[in-house]
Every structure is written in C-alpha cells, then in structure tokens.
Short mmCIF file of C-alpha atoms in Angstrom, two decimals:
data_model
loop_
_atom_site.label_atom_id
_atom_site.label_comp_id
_atom_site.label_asym_id
_atom_site.label_seq_id
_atom_site.Cartn_x
_atom_site.Cartn_y
_atom_site.Cartn_z
CA MET A 134 0.00 0.00 0.00
CA LYS A 135 2.84 2.38 0.89
CA ASN A 136 4.55 1.67 -2.46
CA ARG A 137 1.37 2.52 -4.39
CA LYS A 138 1.02 5.76 -2.45
CA ARG A 139 4.68 6.61 -3.14
CA ARG A 140 4.23 5.80 -6.84
CA ARG A 141 1.12 8.00 -7.05
CA THR A 142 2.92 10.79 -5.24
CA GLY A 143 5.92 10.35 -7.54
CA TYR A 144 3.71 10.43 -10.64
CA TRP A 145 1.91 13.48 -9.33
CA THR A 146 5.23 15.21 -8.68
CA ILE A 147 6.48 14.37 -12.17
CA GLY A 148 3.19 15.54 -13.72
CA ALA A 149 3.18 18.78 -11.75
CA THR A 150 6.81 19.44 -12.67
CA LEU A 151 6.09 18.84 -16.35
CA ALA A 152 3.06 21.13 -16.19
CA VAL A 153 5.14 23.92 -14.66
CA VAL A 154 7.83 23.47 -17.33
CA VAL A 155 5.27 23.51 -20.16
CA VAL A 156 3.54 26.61 -18.78
CA GLY A 157 6.92 28.30 -18.37
CA VAL A 158 7.87 27.55 -21.96
CA VAL A 159 4.53 28.87 -23.24
CA ILE A 160 4.88 32.07 -21.20
CA ALA A 161 8.49 32.57 -22.34
CA ARG A 162 7.53 32.04 -25.97
CA THR A 163 4.57 34.40 -25.77
CA THR A 164 6.68 37.08 -24.08
CA ALA A 165 9.42 36.70 -26.69
CA GLU A 166 6.89 36.98 -29.53
CA LYS A 167 5.33 40.10 -28.02
CA SER A 168 8.67 41.74 -27.32
CA HIS A 169 9.90 41.18 -30.88
CA ALA A 170 8.84 44.35 -32.57
CA PRO A 171 9.07 43.90 -36.31
CA THR A 172 11.98 45.71 -37.87
CA ALA A 173 11.47 48.09 -40.76
CA SER A 174 12.43 45.32 -43.18
CA ASP A 175 9.93 42.95 -41.52
CA LEU A 176 7.18 45.43 -42.39
CA GLN A 177 7.82 45.09 -46.14
CA LEU A 178 6.83 48.67 -46.86
CA THR A 179 5.78 49.32 -50.43
CA GLY A 180 5.12 53.06 -50.62
CA SER A 181 1.84 52.38 -52.43
CA ARG A 182 -1.22 54.62 -52.42
CA GLN A 183 -3.13 51.90 -50.55
CA GLU A 184 -0.45 51.77 -47.89
CA ALA A 185 -0.56 55.57 -47.59
CA ALA A 186 -4.36 55.41 -47.22
CA ASP A 187 -4.00 52.79 -44.47
CA PHE A 188 -1.43 54.93 -42.65
CA ILE A 189 -3.68 58.01 -42.90
CA ARG A 190 -6.49 55.97 -41.32
CA TYR A 191 -4.11 55.01 -38.49
CA TYR A 192 -3.29 58.68 -38.01
CA HIS A 193 -6.96 59.41 -37.39
CA SER A 194 -7.85 56.26 -35.44
CA ILE A 195 -4.85 55.58 -33.18
CA VAL A 196 -4.58 58.04 -30.32
CA LEU A 197 -1.16 58.27 -28.70
CA THR A 198 -0.49 58.86 -25.01
CA PRO A 199 1.69 61.87 -24.10
CA GLU A 200 4.66 59.49 -23.70
CA GLN A 201 4.02 58.00 -27.14
CA GLU A 202 3.64 61.48 -28.65
CA ALA A 203 7.09 62.31 -27.25
CA ILE A 204 8.56 59.27 -29.02
CA LYS A 205 6.88 60.33 -32.26
CA SER A 206 8.17 63.89 -31.90
CA VAL A 207 11.76 62.79 -31.30
CA ALA A 208 11.70 60.35 -34.23
CA LEU A 209 10.05 62.62 -36.77
CA SER A 210 11.80 65.84 -35.76
CA ALA A 211 15.04 64.24 -36.92
CA ILE A 212 13.73 63.80 -40.51
CA PRO A 213 13.47 66.76 -42.92
CA ALA A 214 10.05 66.91 -44.56
CA PRO A 215 10.43 65.46 -48.06
CA CYS A 216 8.10 68.11 -49.50
CA CYS A 217 9.35 71.15 -47.54
CA SER A 218 12.81 70.44 -46.21
CA ASN A 219 13.00 73.62 -44.14
CA SER A 220 10.54 71.85 -41.77
CA SER A 221 10.77 68.45 -40.16
CA ILE A 222 8.27 65.75 -41.08
CA ALA A 223 7.03 66.08 -37.48
CA THR A 224 5.68 69.55 -38.20
CA CYS A 225 5.67 69.73 -42.02
CA CYS A 226 4.34 72.97 -43.50
CA CYS A 227 0.85 71.51 -44.00
CA PRO A 228 -1.12 68.32 -43.34
CA CYS A 229 -0.65 66.88 -46.84
CA ASN A 230 -1.21 63.22 -47.60
CA LEU A 231 2.51 62.53 -47.38
CA ALA A 232 2.79 64.04 -43.90
CA LYS A 233 -0.41 62.37 -42.62
CA SER A 234 0.74 58.99 -43.94
CA VAL A 235 4.05 59.35 -42.09
CA TRP A 236 2.26 60.42 -38.91
CA GLY A 237 -0.08 57.44 -39.18
CA LEU A 238 2.79 55.02 -39.73
CA ALA A 239 4.43 56.43 -36.60
CA HIS A 240 1.19 56.04 -34.61
CA PHE A 241 0.88 52.42 -35.72
CA LEU A 242 4.50 51.51 -34.94
CA ILE A 243 4.52 53.18 -31.54
CA ALA A 244 1.06 52.16 -30.30
CA LYS A 245 0.78 48.68 -31.79
CA HIS A 246 4.41 47.51 -31.81
CA GLY A 247 6.09 49.55 -29.06
CA TYR A 248 8.70 51.09 -31.36
CA SER A 249 11.32 53.41 -29.91
CA ALA A 250 12.17 56.74 -31.54
CA PRO A 251 15.18 55.33 -33.47
CA GLN A 252 13.05 52.42 -34.74
CA VAL A 253 10.29 54.78 -35.88
CA LYS A 254 12.83 57.02 -37.60
CA THR A 255 14.34 54.06 -39.49
CA ALA A 256 10.94 52.71 -40.57
CA VAL A 257 9.69 56.13 -41.70
CA GLU A 258 12.86 56.74 -43.71
CA GLU A 259 12.41 53.34 -45.34
CA TRP A 260 8.77 54.11 -46.16
CA LEU A 261 9.76 57.45 -47.69
CA ARG A 262 12.39 55.72 -49.83
CA SER A 263 9.82 53.15 -50.96
CA SER A 264 7.25 55.85 -51.76
CA ASN A 265 9.74 57.66 -54.04
CA PRO A 266 12.81 55.56 -54.88
CA ARG A 267 14.39 58.52 -56.76
CA GLY A 268 14.23 60.63 -53.62
CA TYR A 269 12.48 63.86 -52.71
CA SER A 270 13.79 67.31 -53.61
CA GLY A 271 12.45 68.92 -50.45
CA ASP A 272 10.76 71.75 -52.36
CA ALA A 273 7.47 70.29 -53.68
CA CYS A 274 5.42 72.61 -51.49
CA TYR A 275 7.15 75.63 -53.00
CA THR A 276 7.04 74.49 -56.63
CA ARG A 277 3.35 73.59 -56.92
CA GLY A 278 4.09 69.94 -56.24
CA CYS A 279 1.39 69.34 -53.66
CA GLY A 280 -0.85 67.59 -56.18
CA ARG A 281 1.89 65.41 -57.63
CA SER A 282 2.18 61.77 -56.64
CA PHE A 283 4.80 60.65 -54.17
CA ASP A 284 6.83 58.94 -56.88
CA HIS A 285 6.91 62.22 -58.83
CA ASP A 286 8.36 64.22 -55.94
CA GLY A 287 4.97 65.39 -54.67
CA CYS A 288 2.92 65.45 -51.51
CA GLY A 289 0.26 63.09 -52.82
CA GLY A 290 -2.34 65.85 -52.63
CA MET A 291 -4.34 67.26 -49.77
CA ASP A 292 -7.53 65.21 -50.19
CA GLU A 293 -7.31 61.95 -48.24
CA GLU A 294 -9.93 60.38 -50.51
CA ARG A 295 -7.82 61.04 -53.61
CA ILE A 296 -4.18 60.28 -52.89
CA SER A 297 -2.23 61.08 -56.03
#
C-alpha cells in the first residue's frame, strides 16, 4: 500500500513538474513573440497609395499617449520633410497626404508595436524611400508639387480620398 502511495505521489510530482515546465515555456515564448517588434524590413513597406491610405487611417484612429507622442516627436523631428525640407516631417508645412501617412505610420508603430524613436525614424525613412525611390527634392510645397504623386516628388495631394 505504501509503495502505491509513493508511486502516485511520484507520478503526481512528475506531472506537476512537467506542467510547470510547459507553462513556463509557453509564457516565455509568448513574451518573446510580443517583445519582438518587427523591424522596418519585416514590415515590407511598399510606398503604395493603398499603404498611404492605411497609414492616414491610423493617423486618425490611433490616439497616442503623451509618452508616445514624445517618441513620435523625437523620431520625426530628426527627418526633414520630403516636400518642404526647411521643416521636419514632425511639423511639415501643411497636413498633406505625405505628412499624414508618415504620422499614421508612426502612430501604428509606436502604439501597436512599441517602437522606440530610433526604430520609428528608421521605418519612416524606409517608407519614404519606398514611396519615391528617386528621392524627394524637399521643395514640392514651394514648386506647386502638392498635387503630384509621391513617386513624382509630390505630396500626394491634400484630399485623403484622392491620394495622387
């Protein structure tokens, strides 16, 4: 009788130990997956009009906390506005589609993926490169380029419903 009791106790101990190990592995895996913020290259940014429209929607729908706004400000203040380079993309000279898409991308990365300011800056710079692979002149706002498409050195327009 004592041997059966010892065996049951031993089995219970082994089972409980295995359960703790399994739960620990699951928790560690989940934490690792959550803490892995996708890198800019993981995002596979395309610079497309649809992507810009999605980012503009994020700008309007994702509200940042004051701490998150500070991250956004630090990240975007370090990038000259592609359409008006005497301003940063954080403040841009106007809320054009290009600026709102960048702001929305920043909101998404900070609020949904916990990006730091350097990570946001890198991702935004990558998105800007993908939206106009030839690069931006920095003067579209001063040369009637607001209505031009991103890939033609423009701001993509001012109307969110008609991104050029």
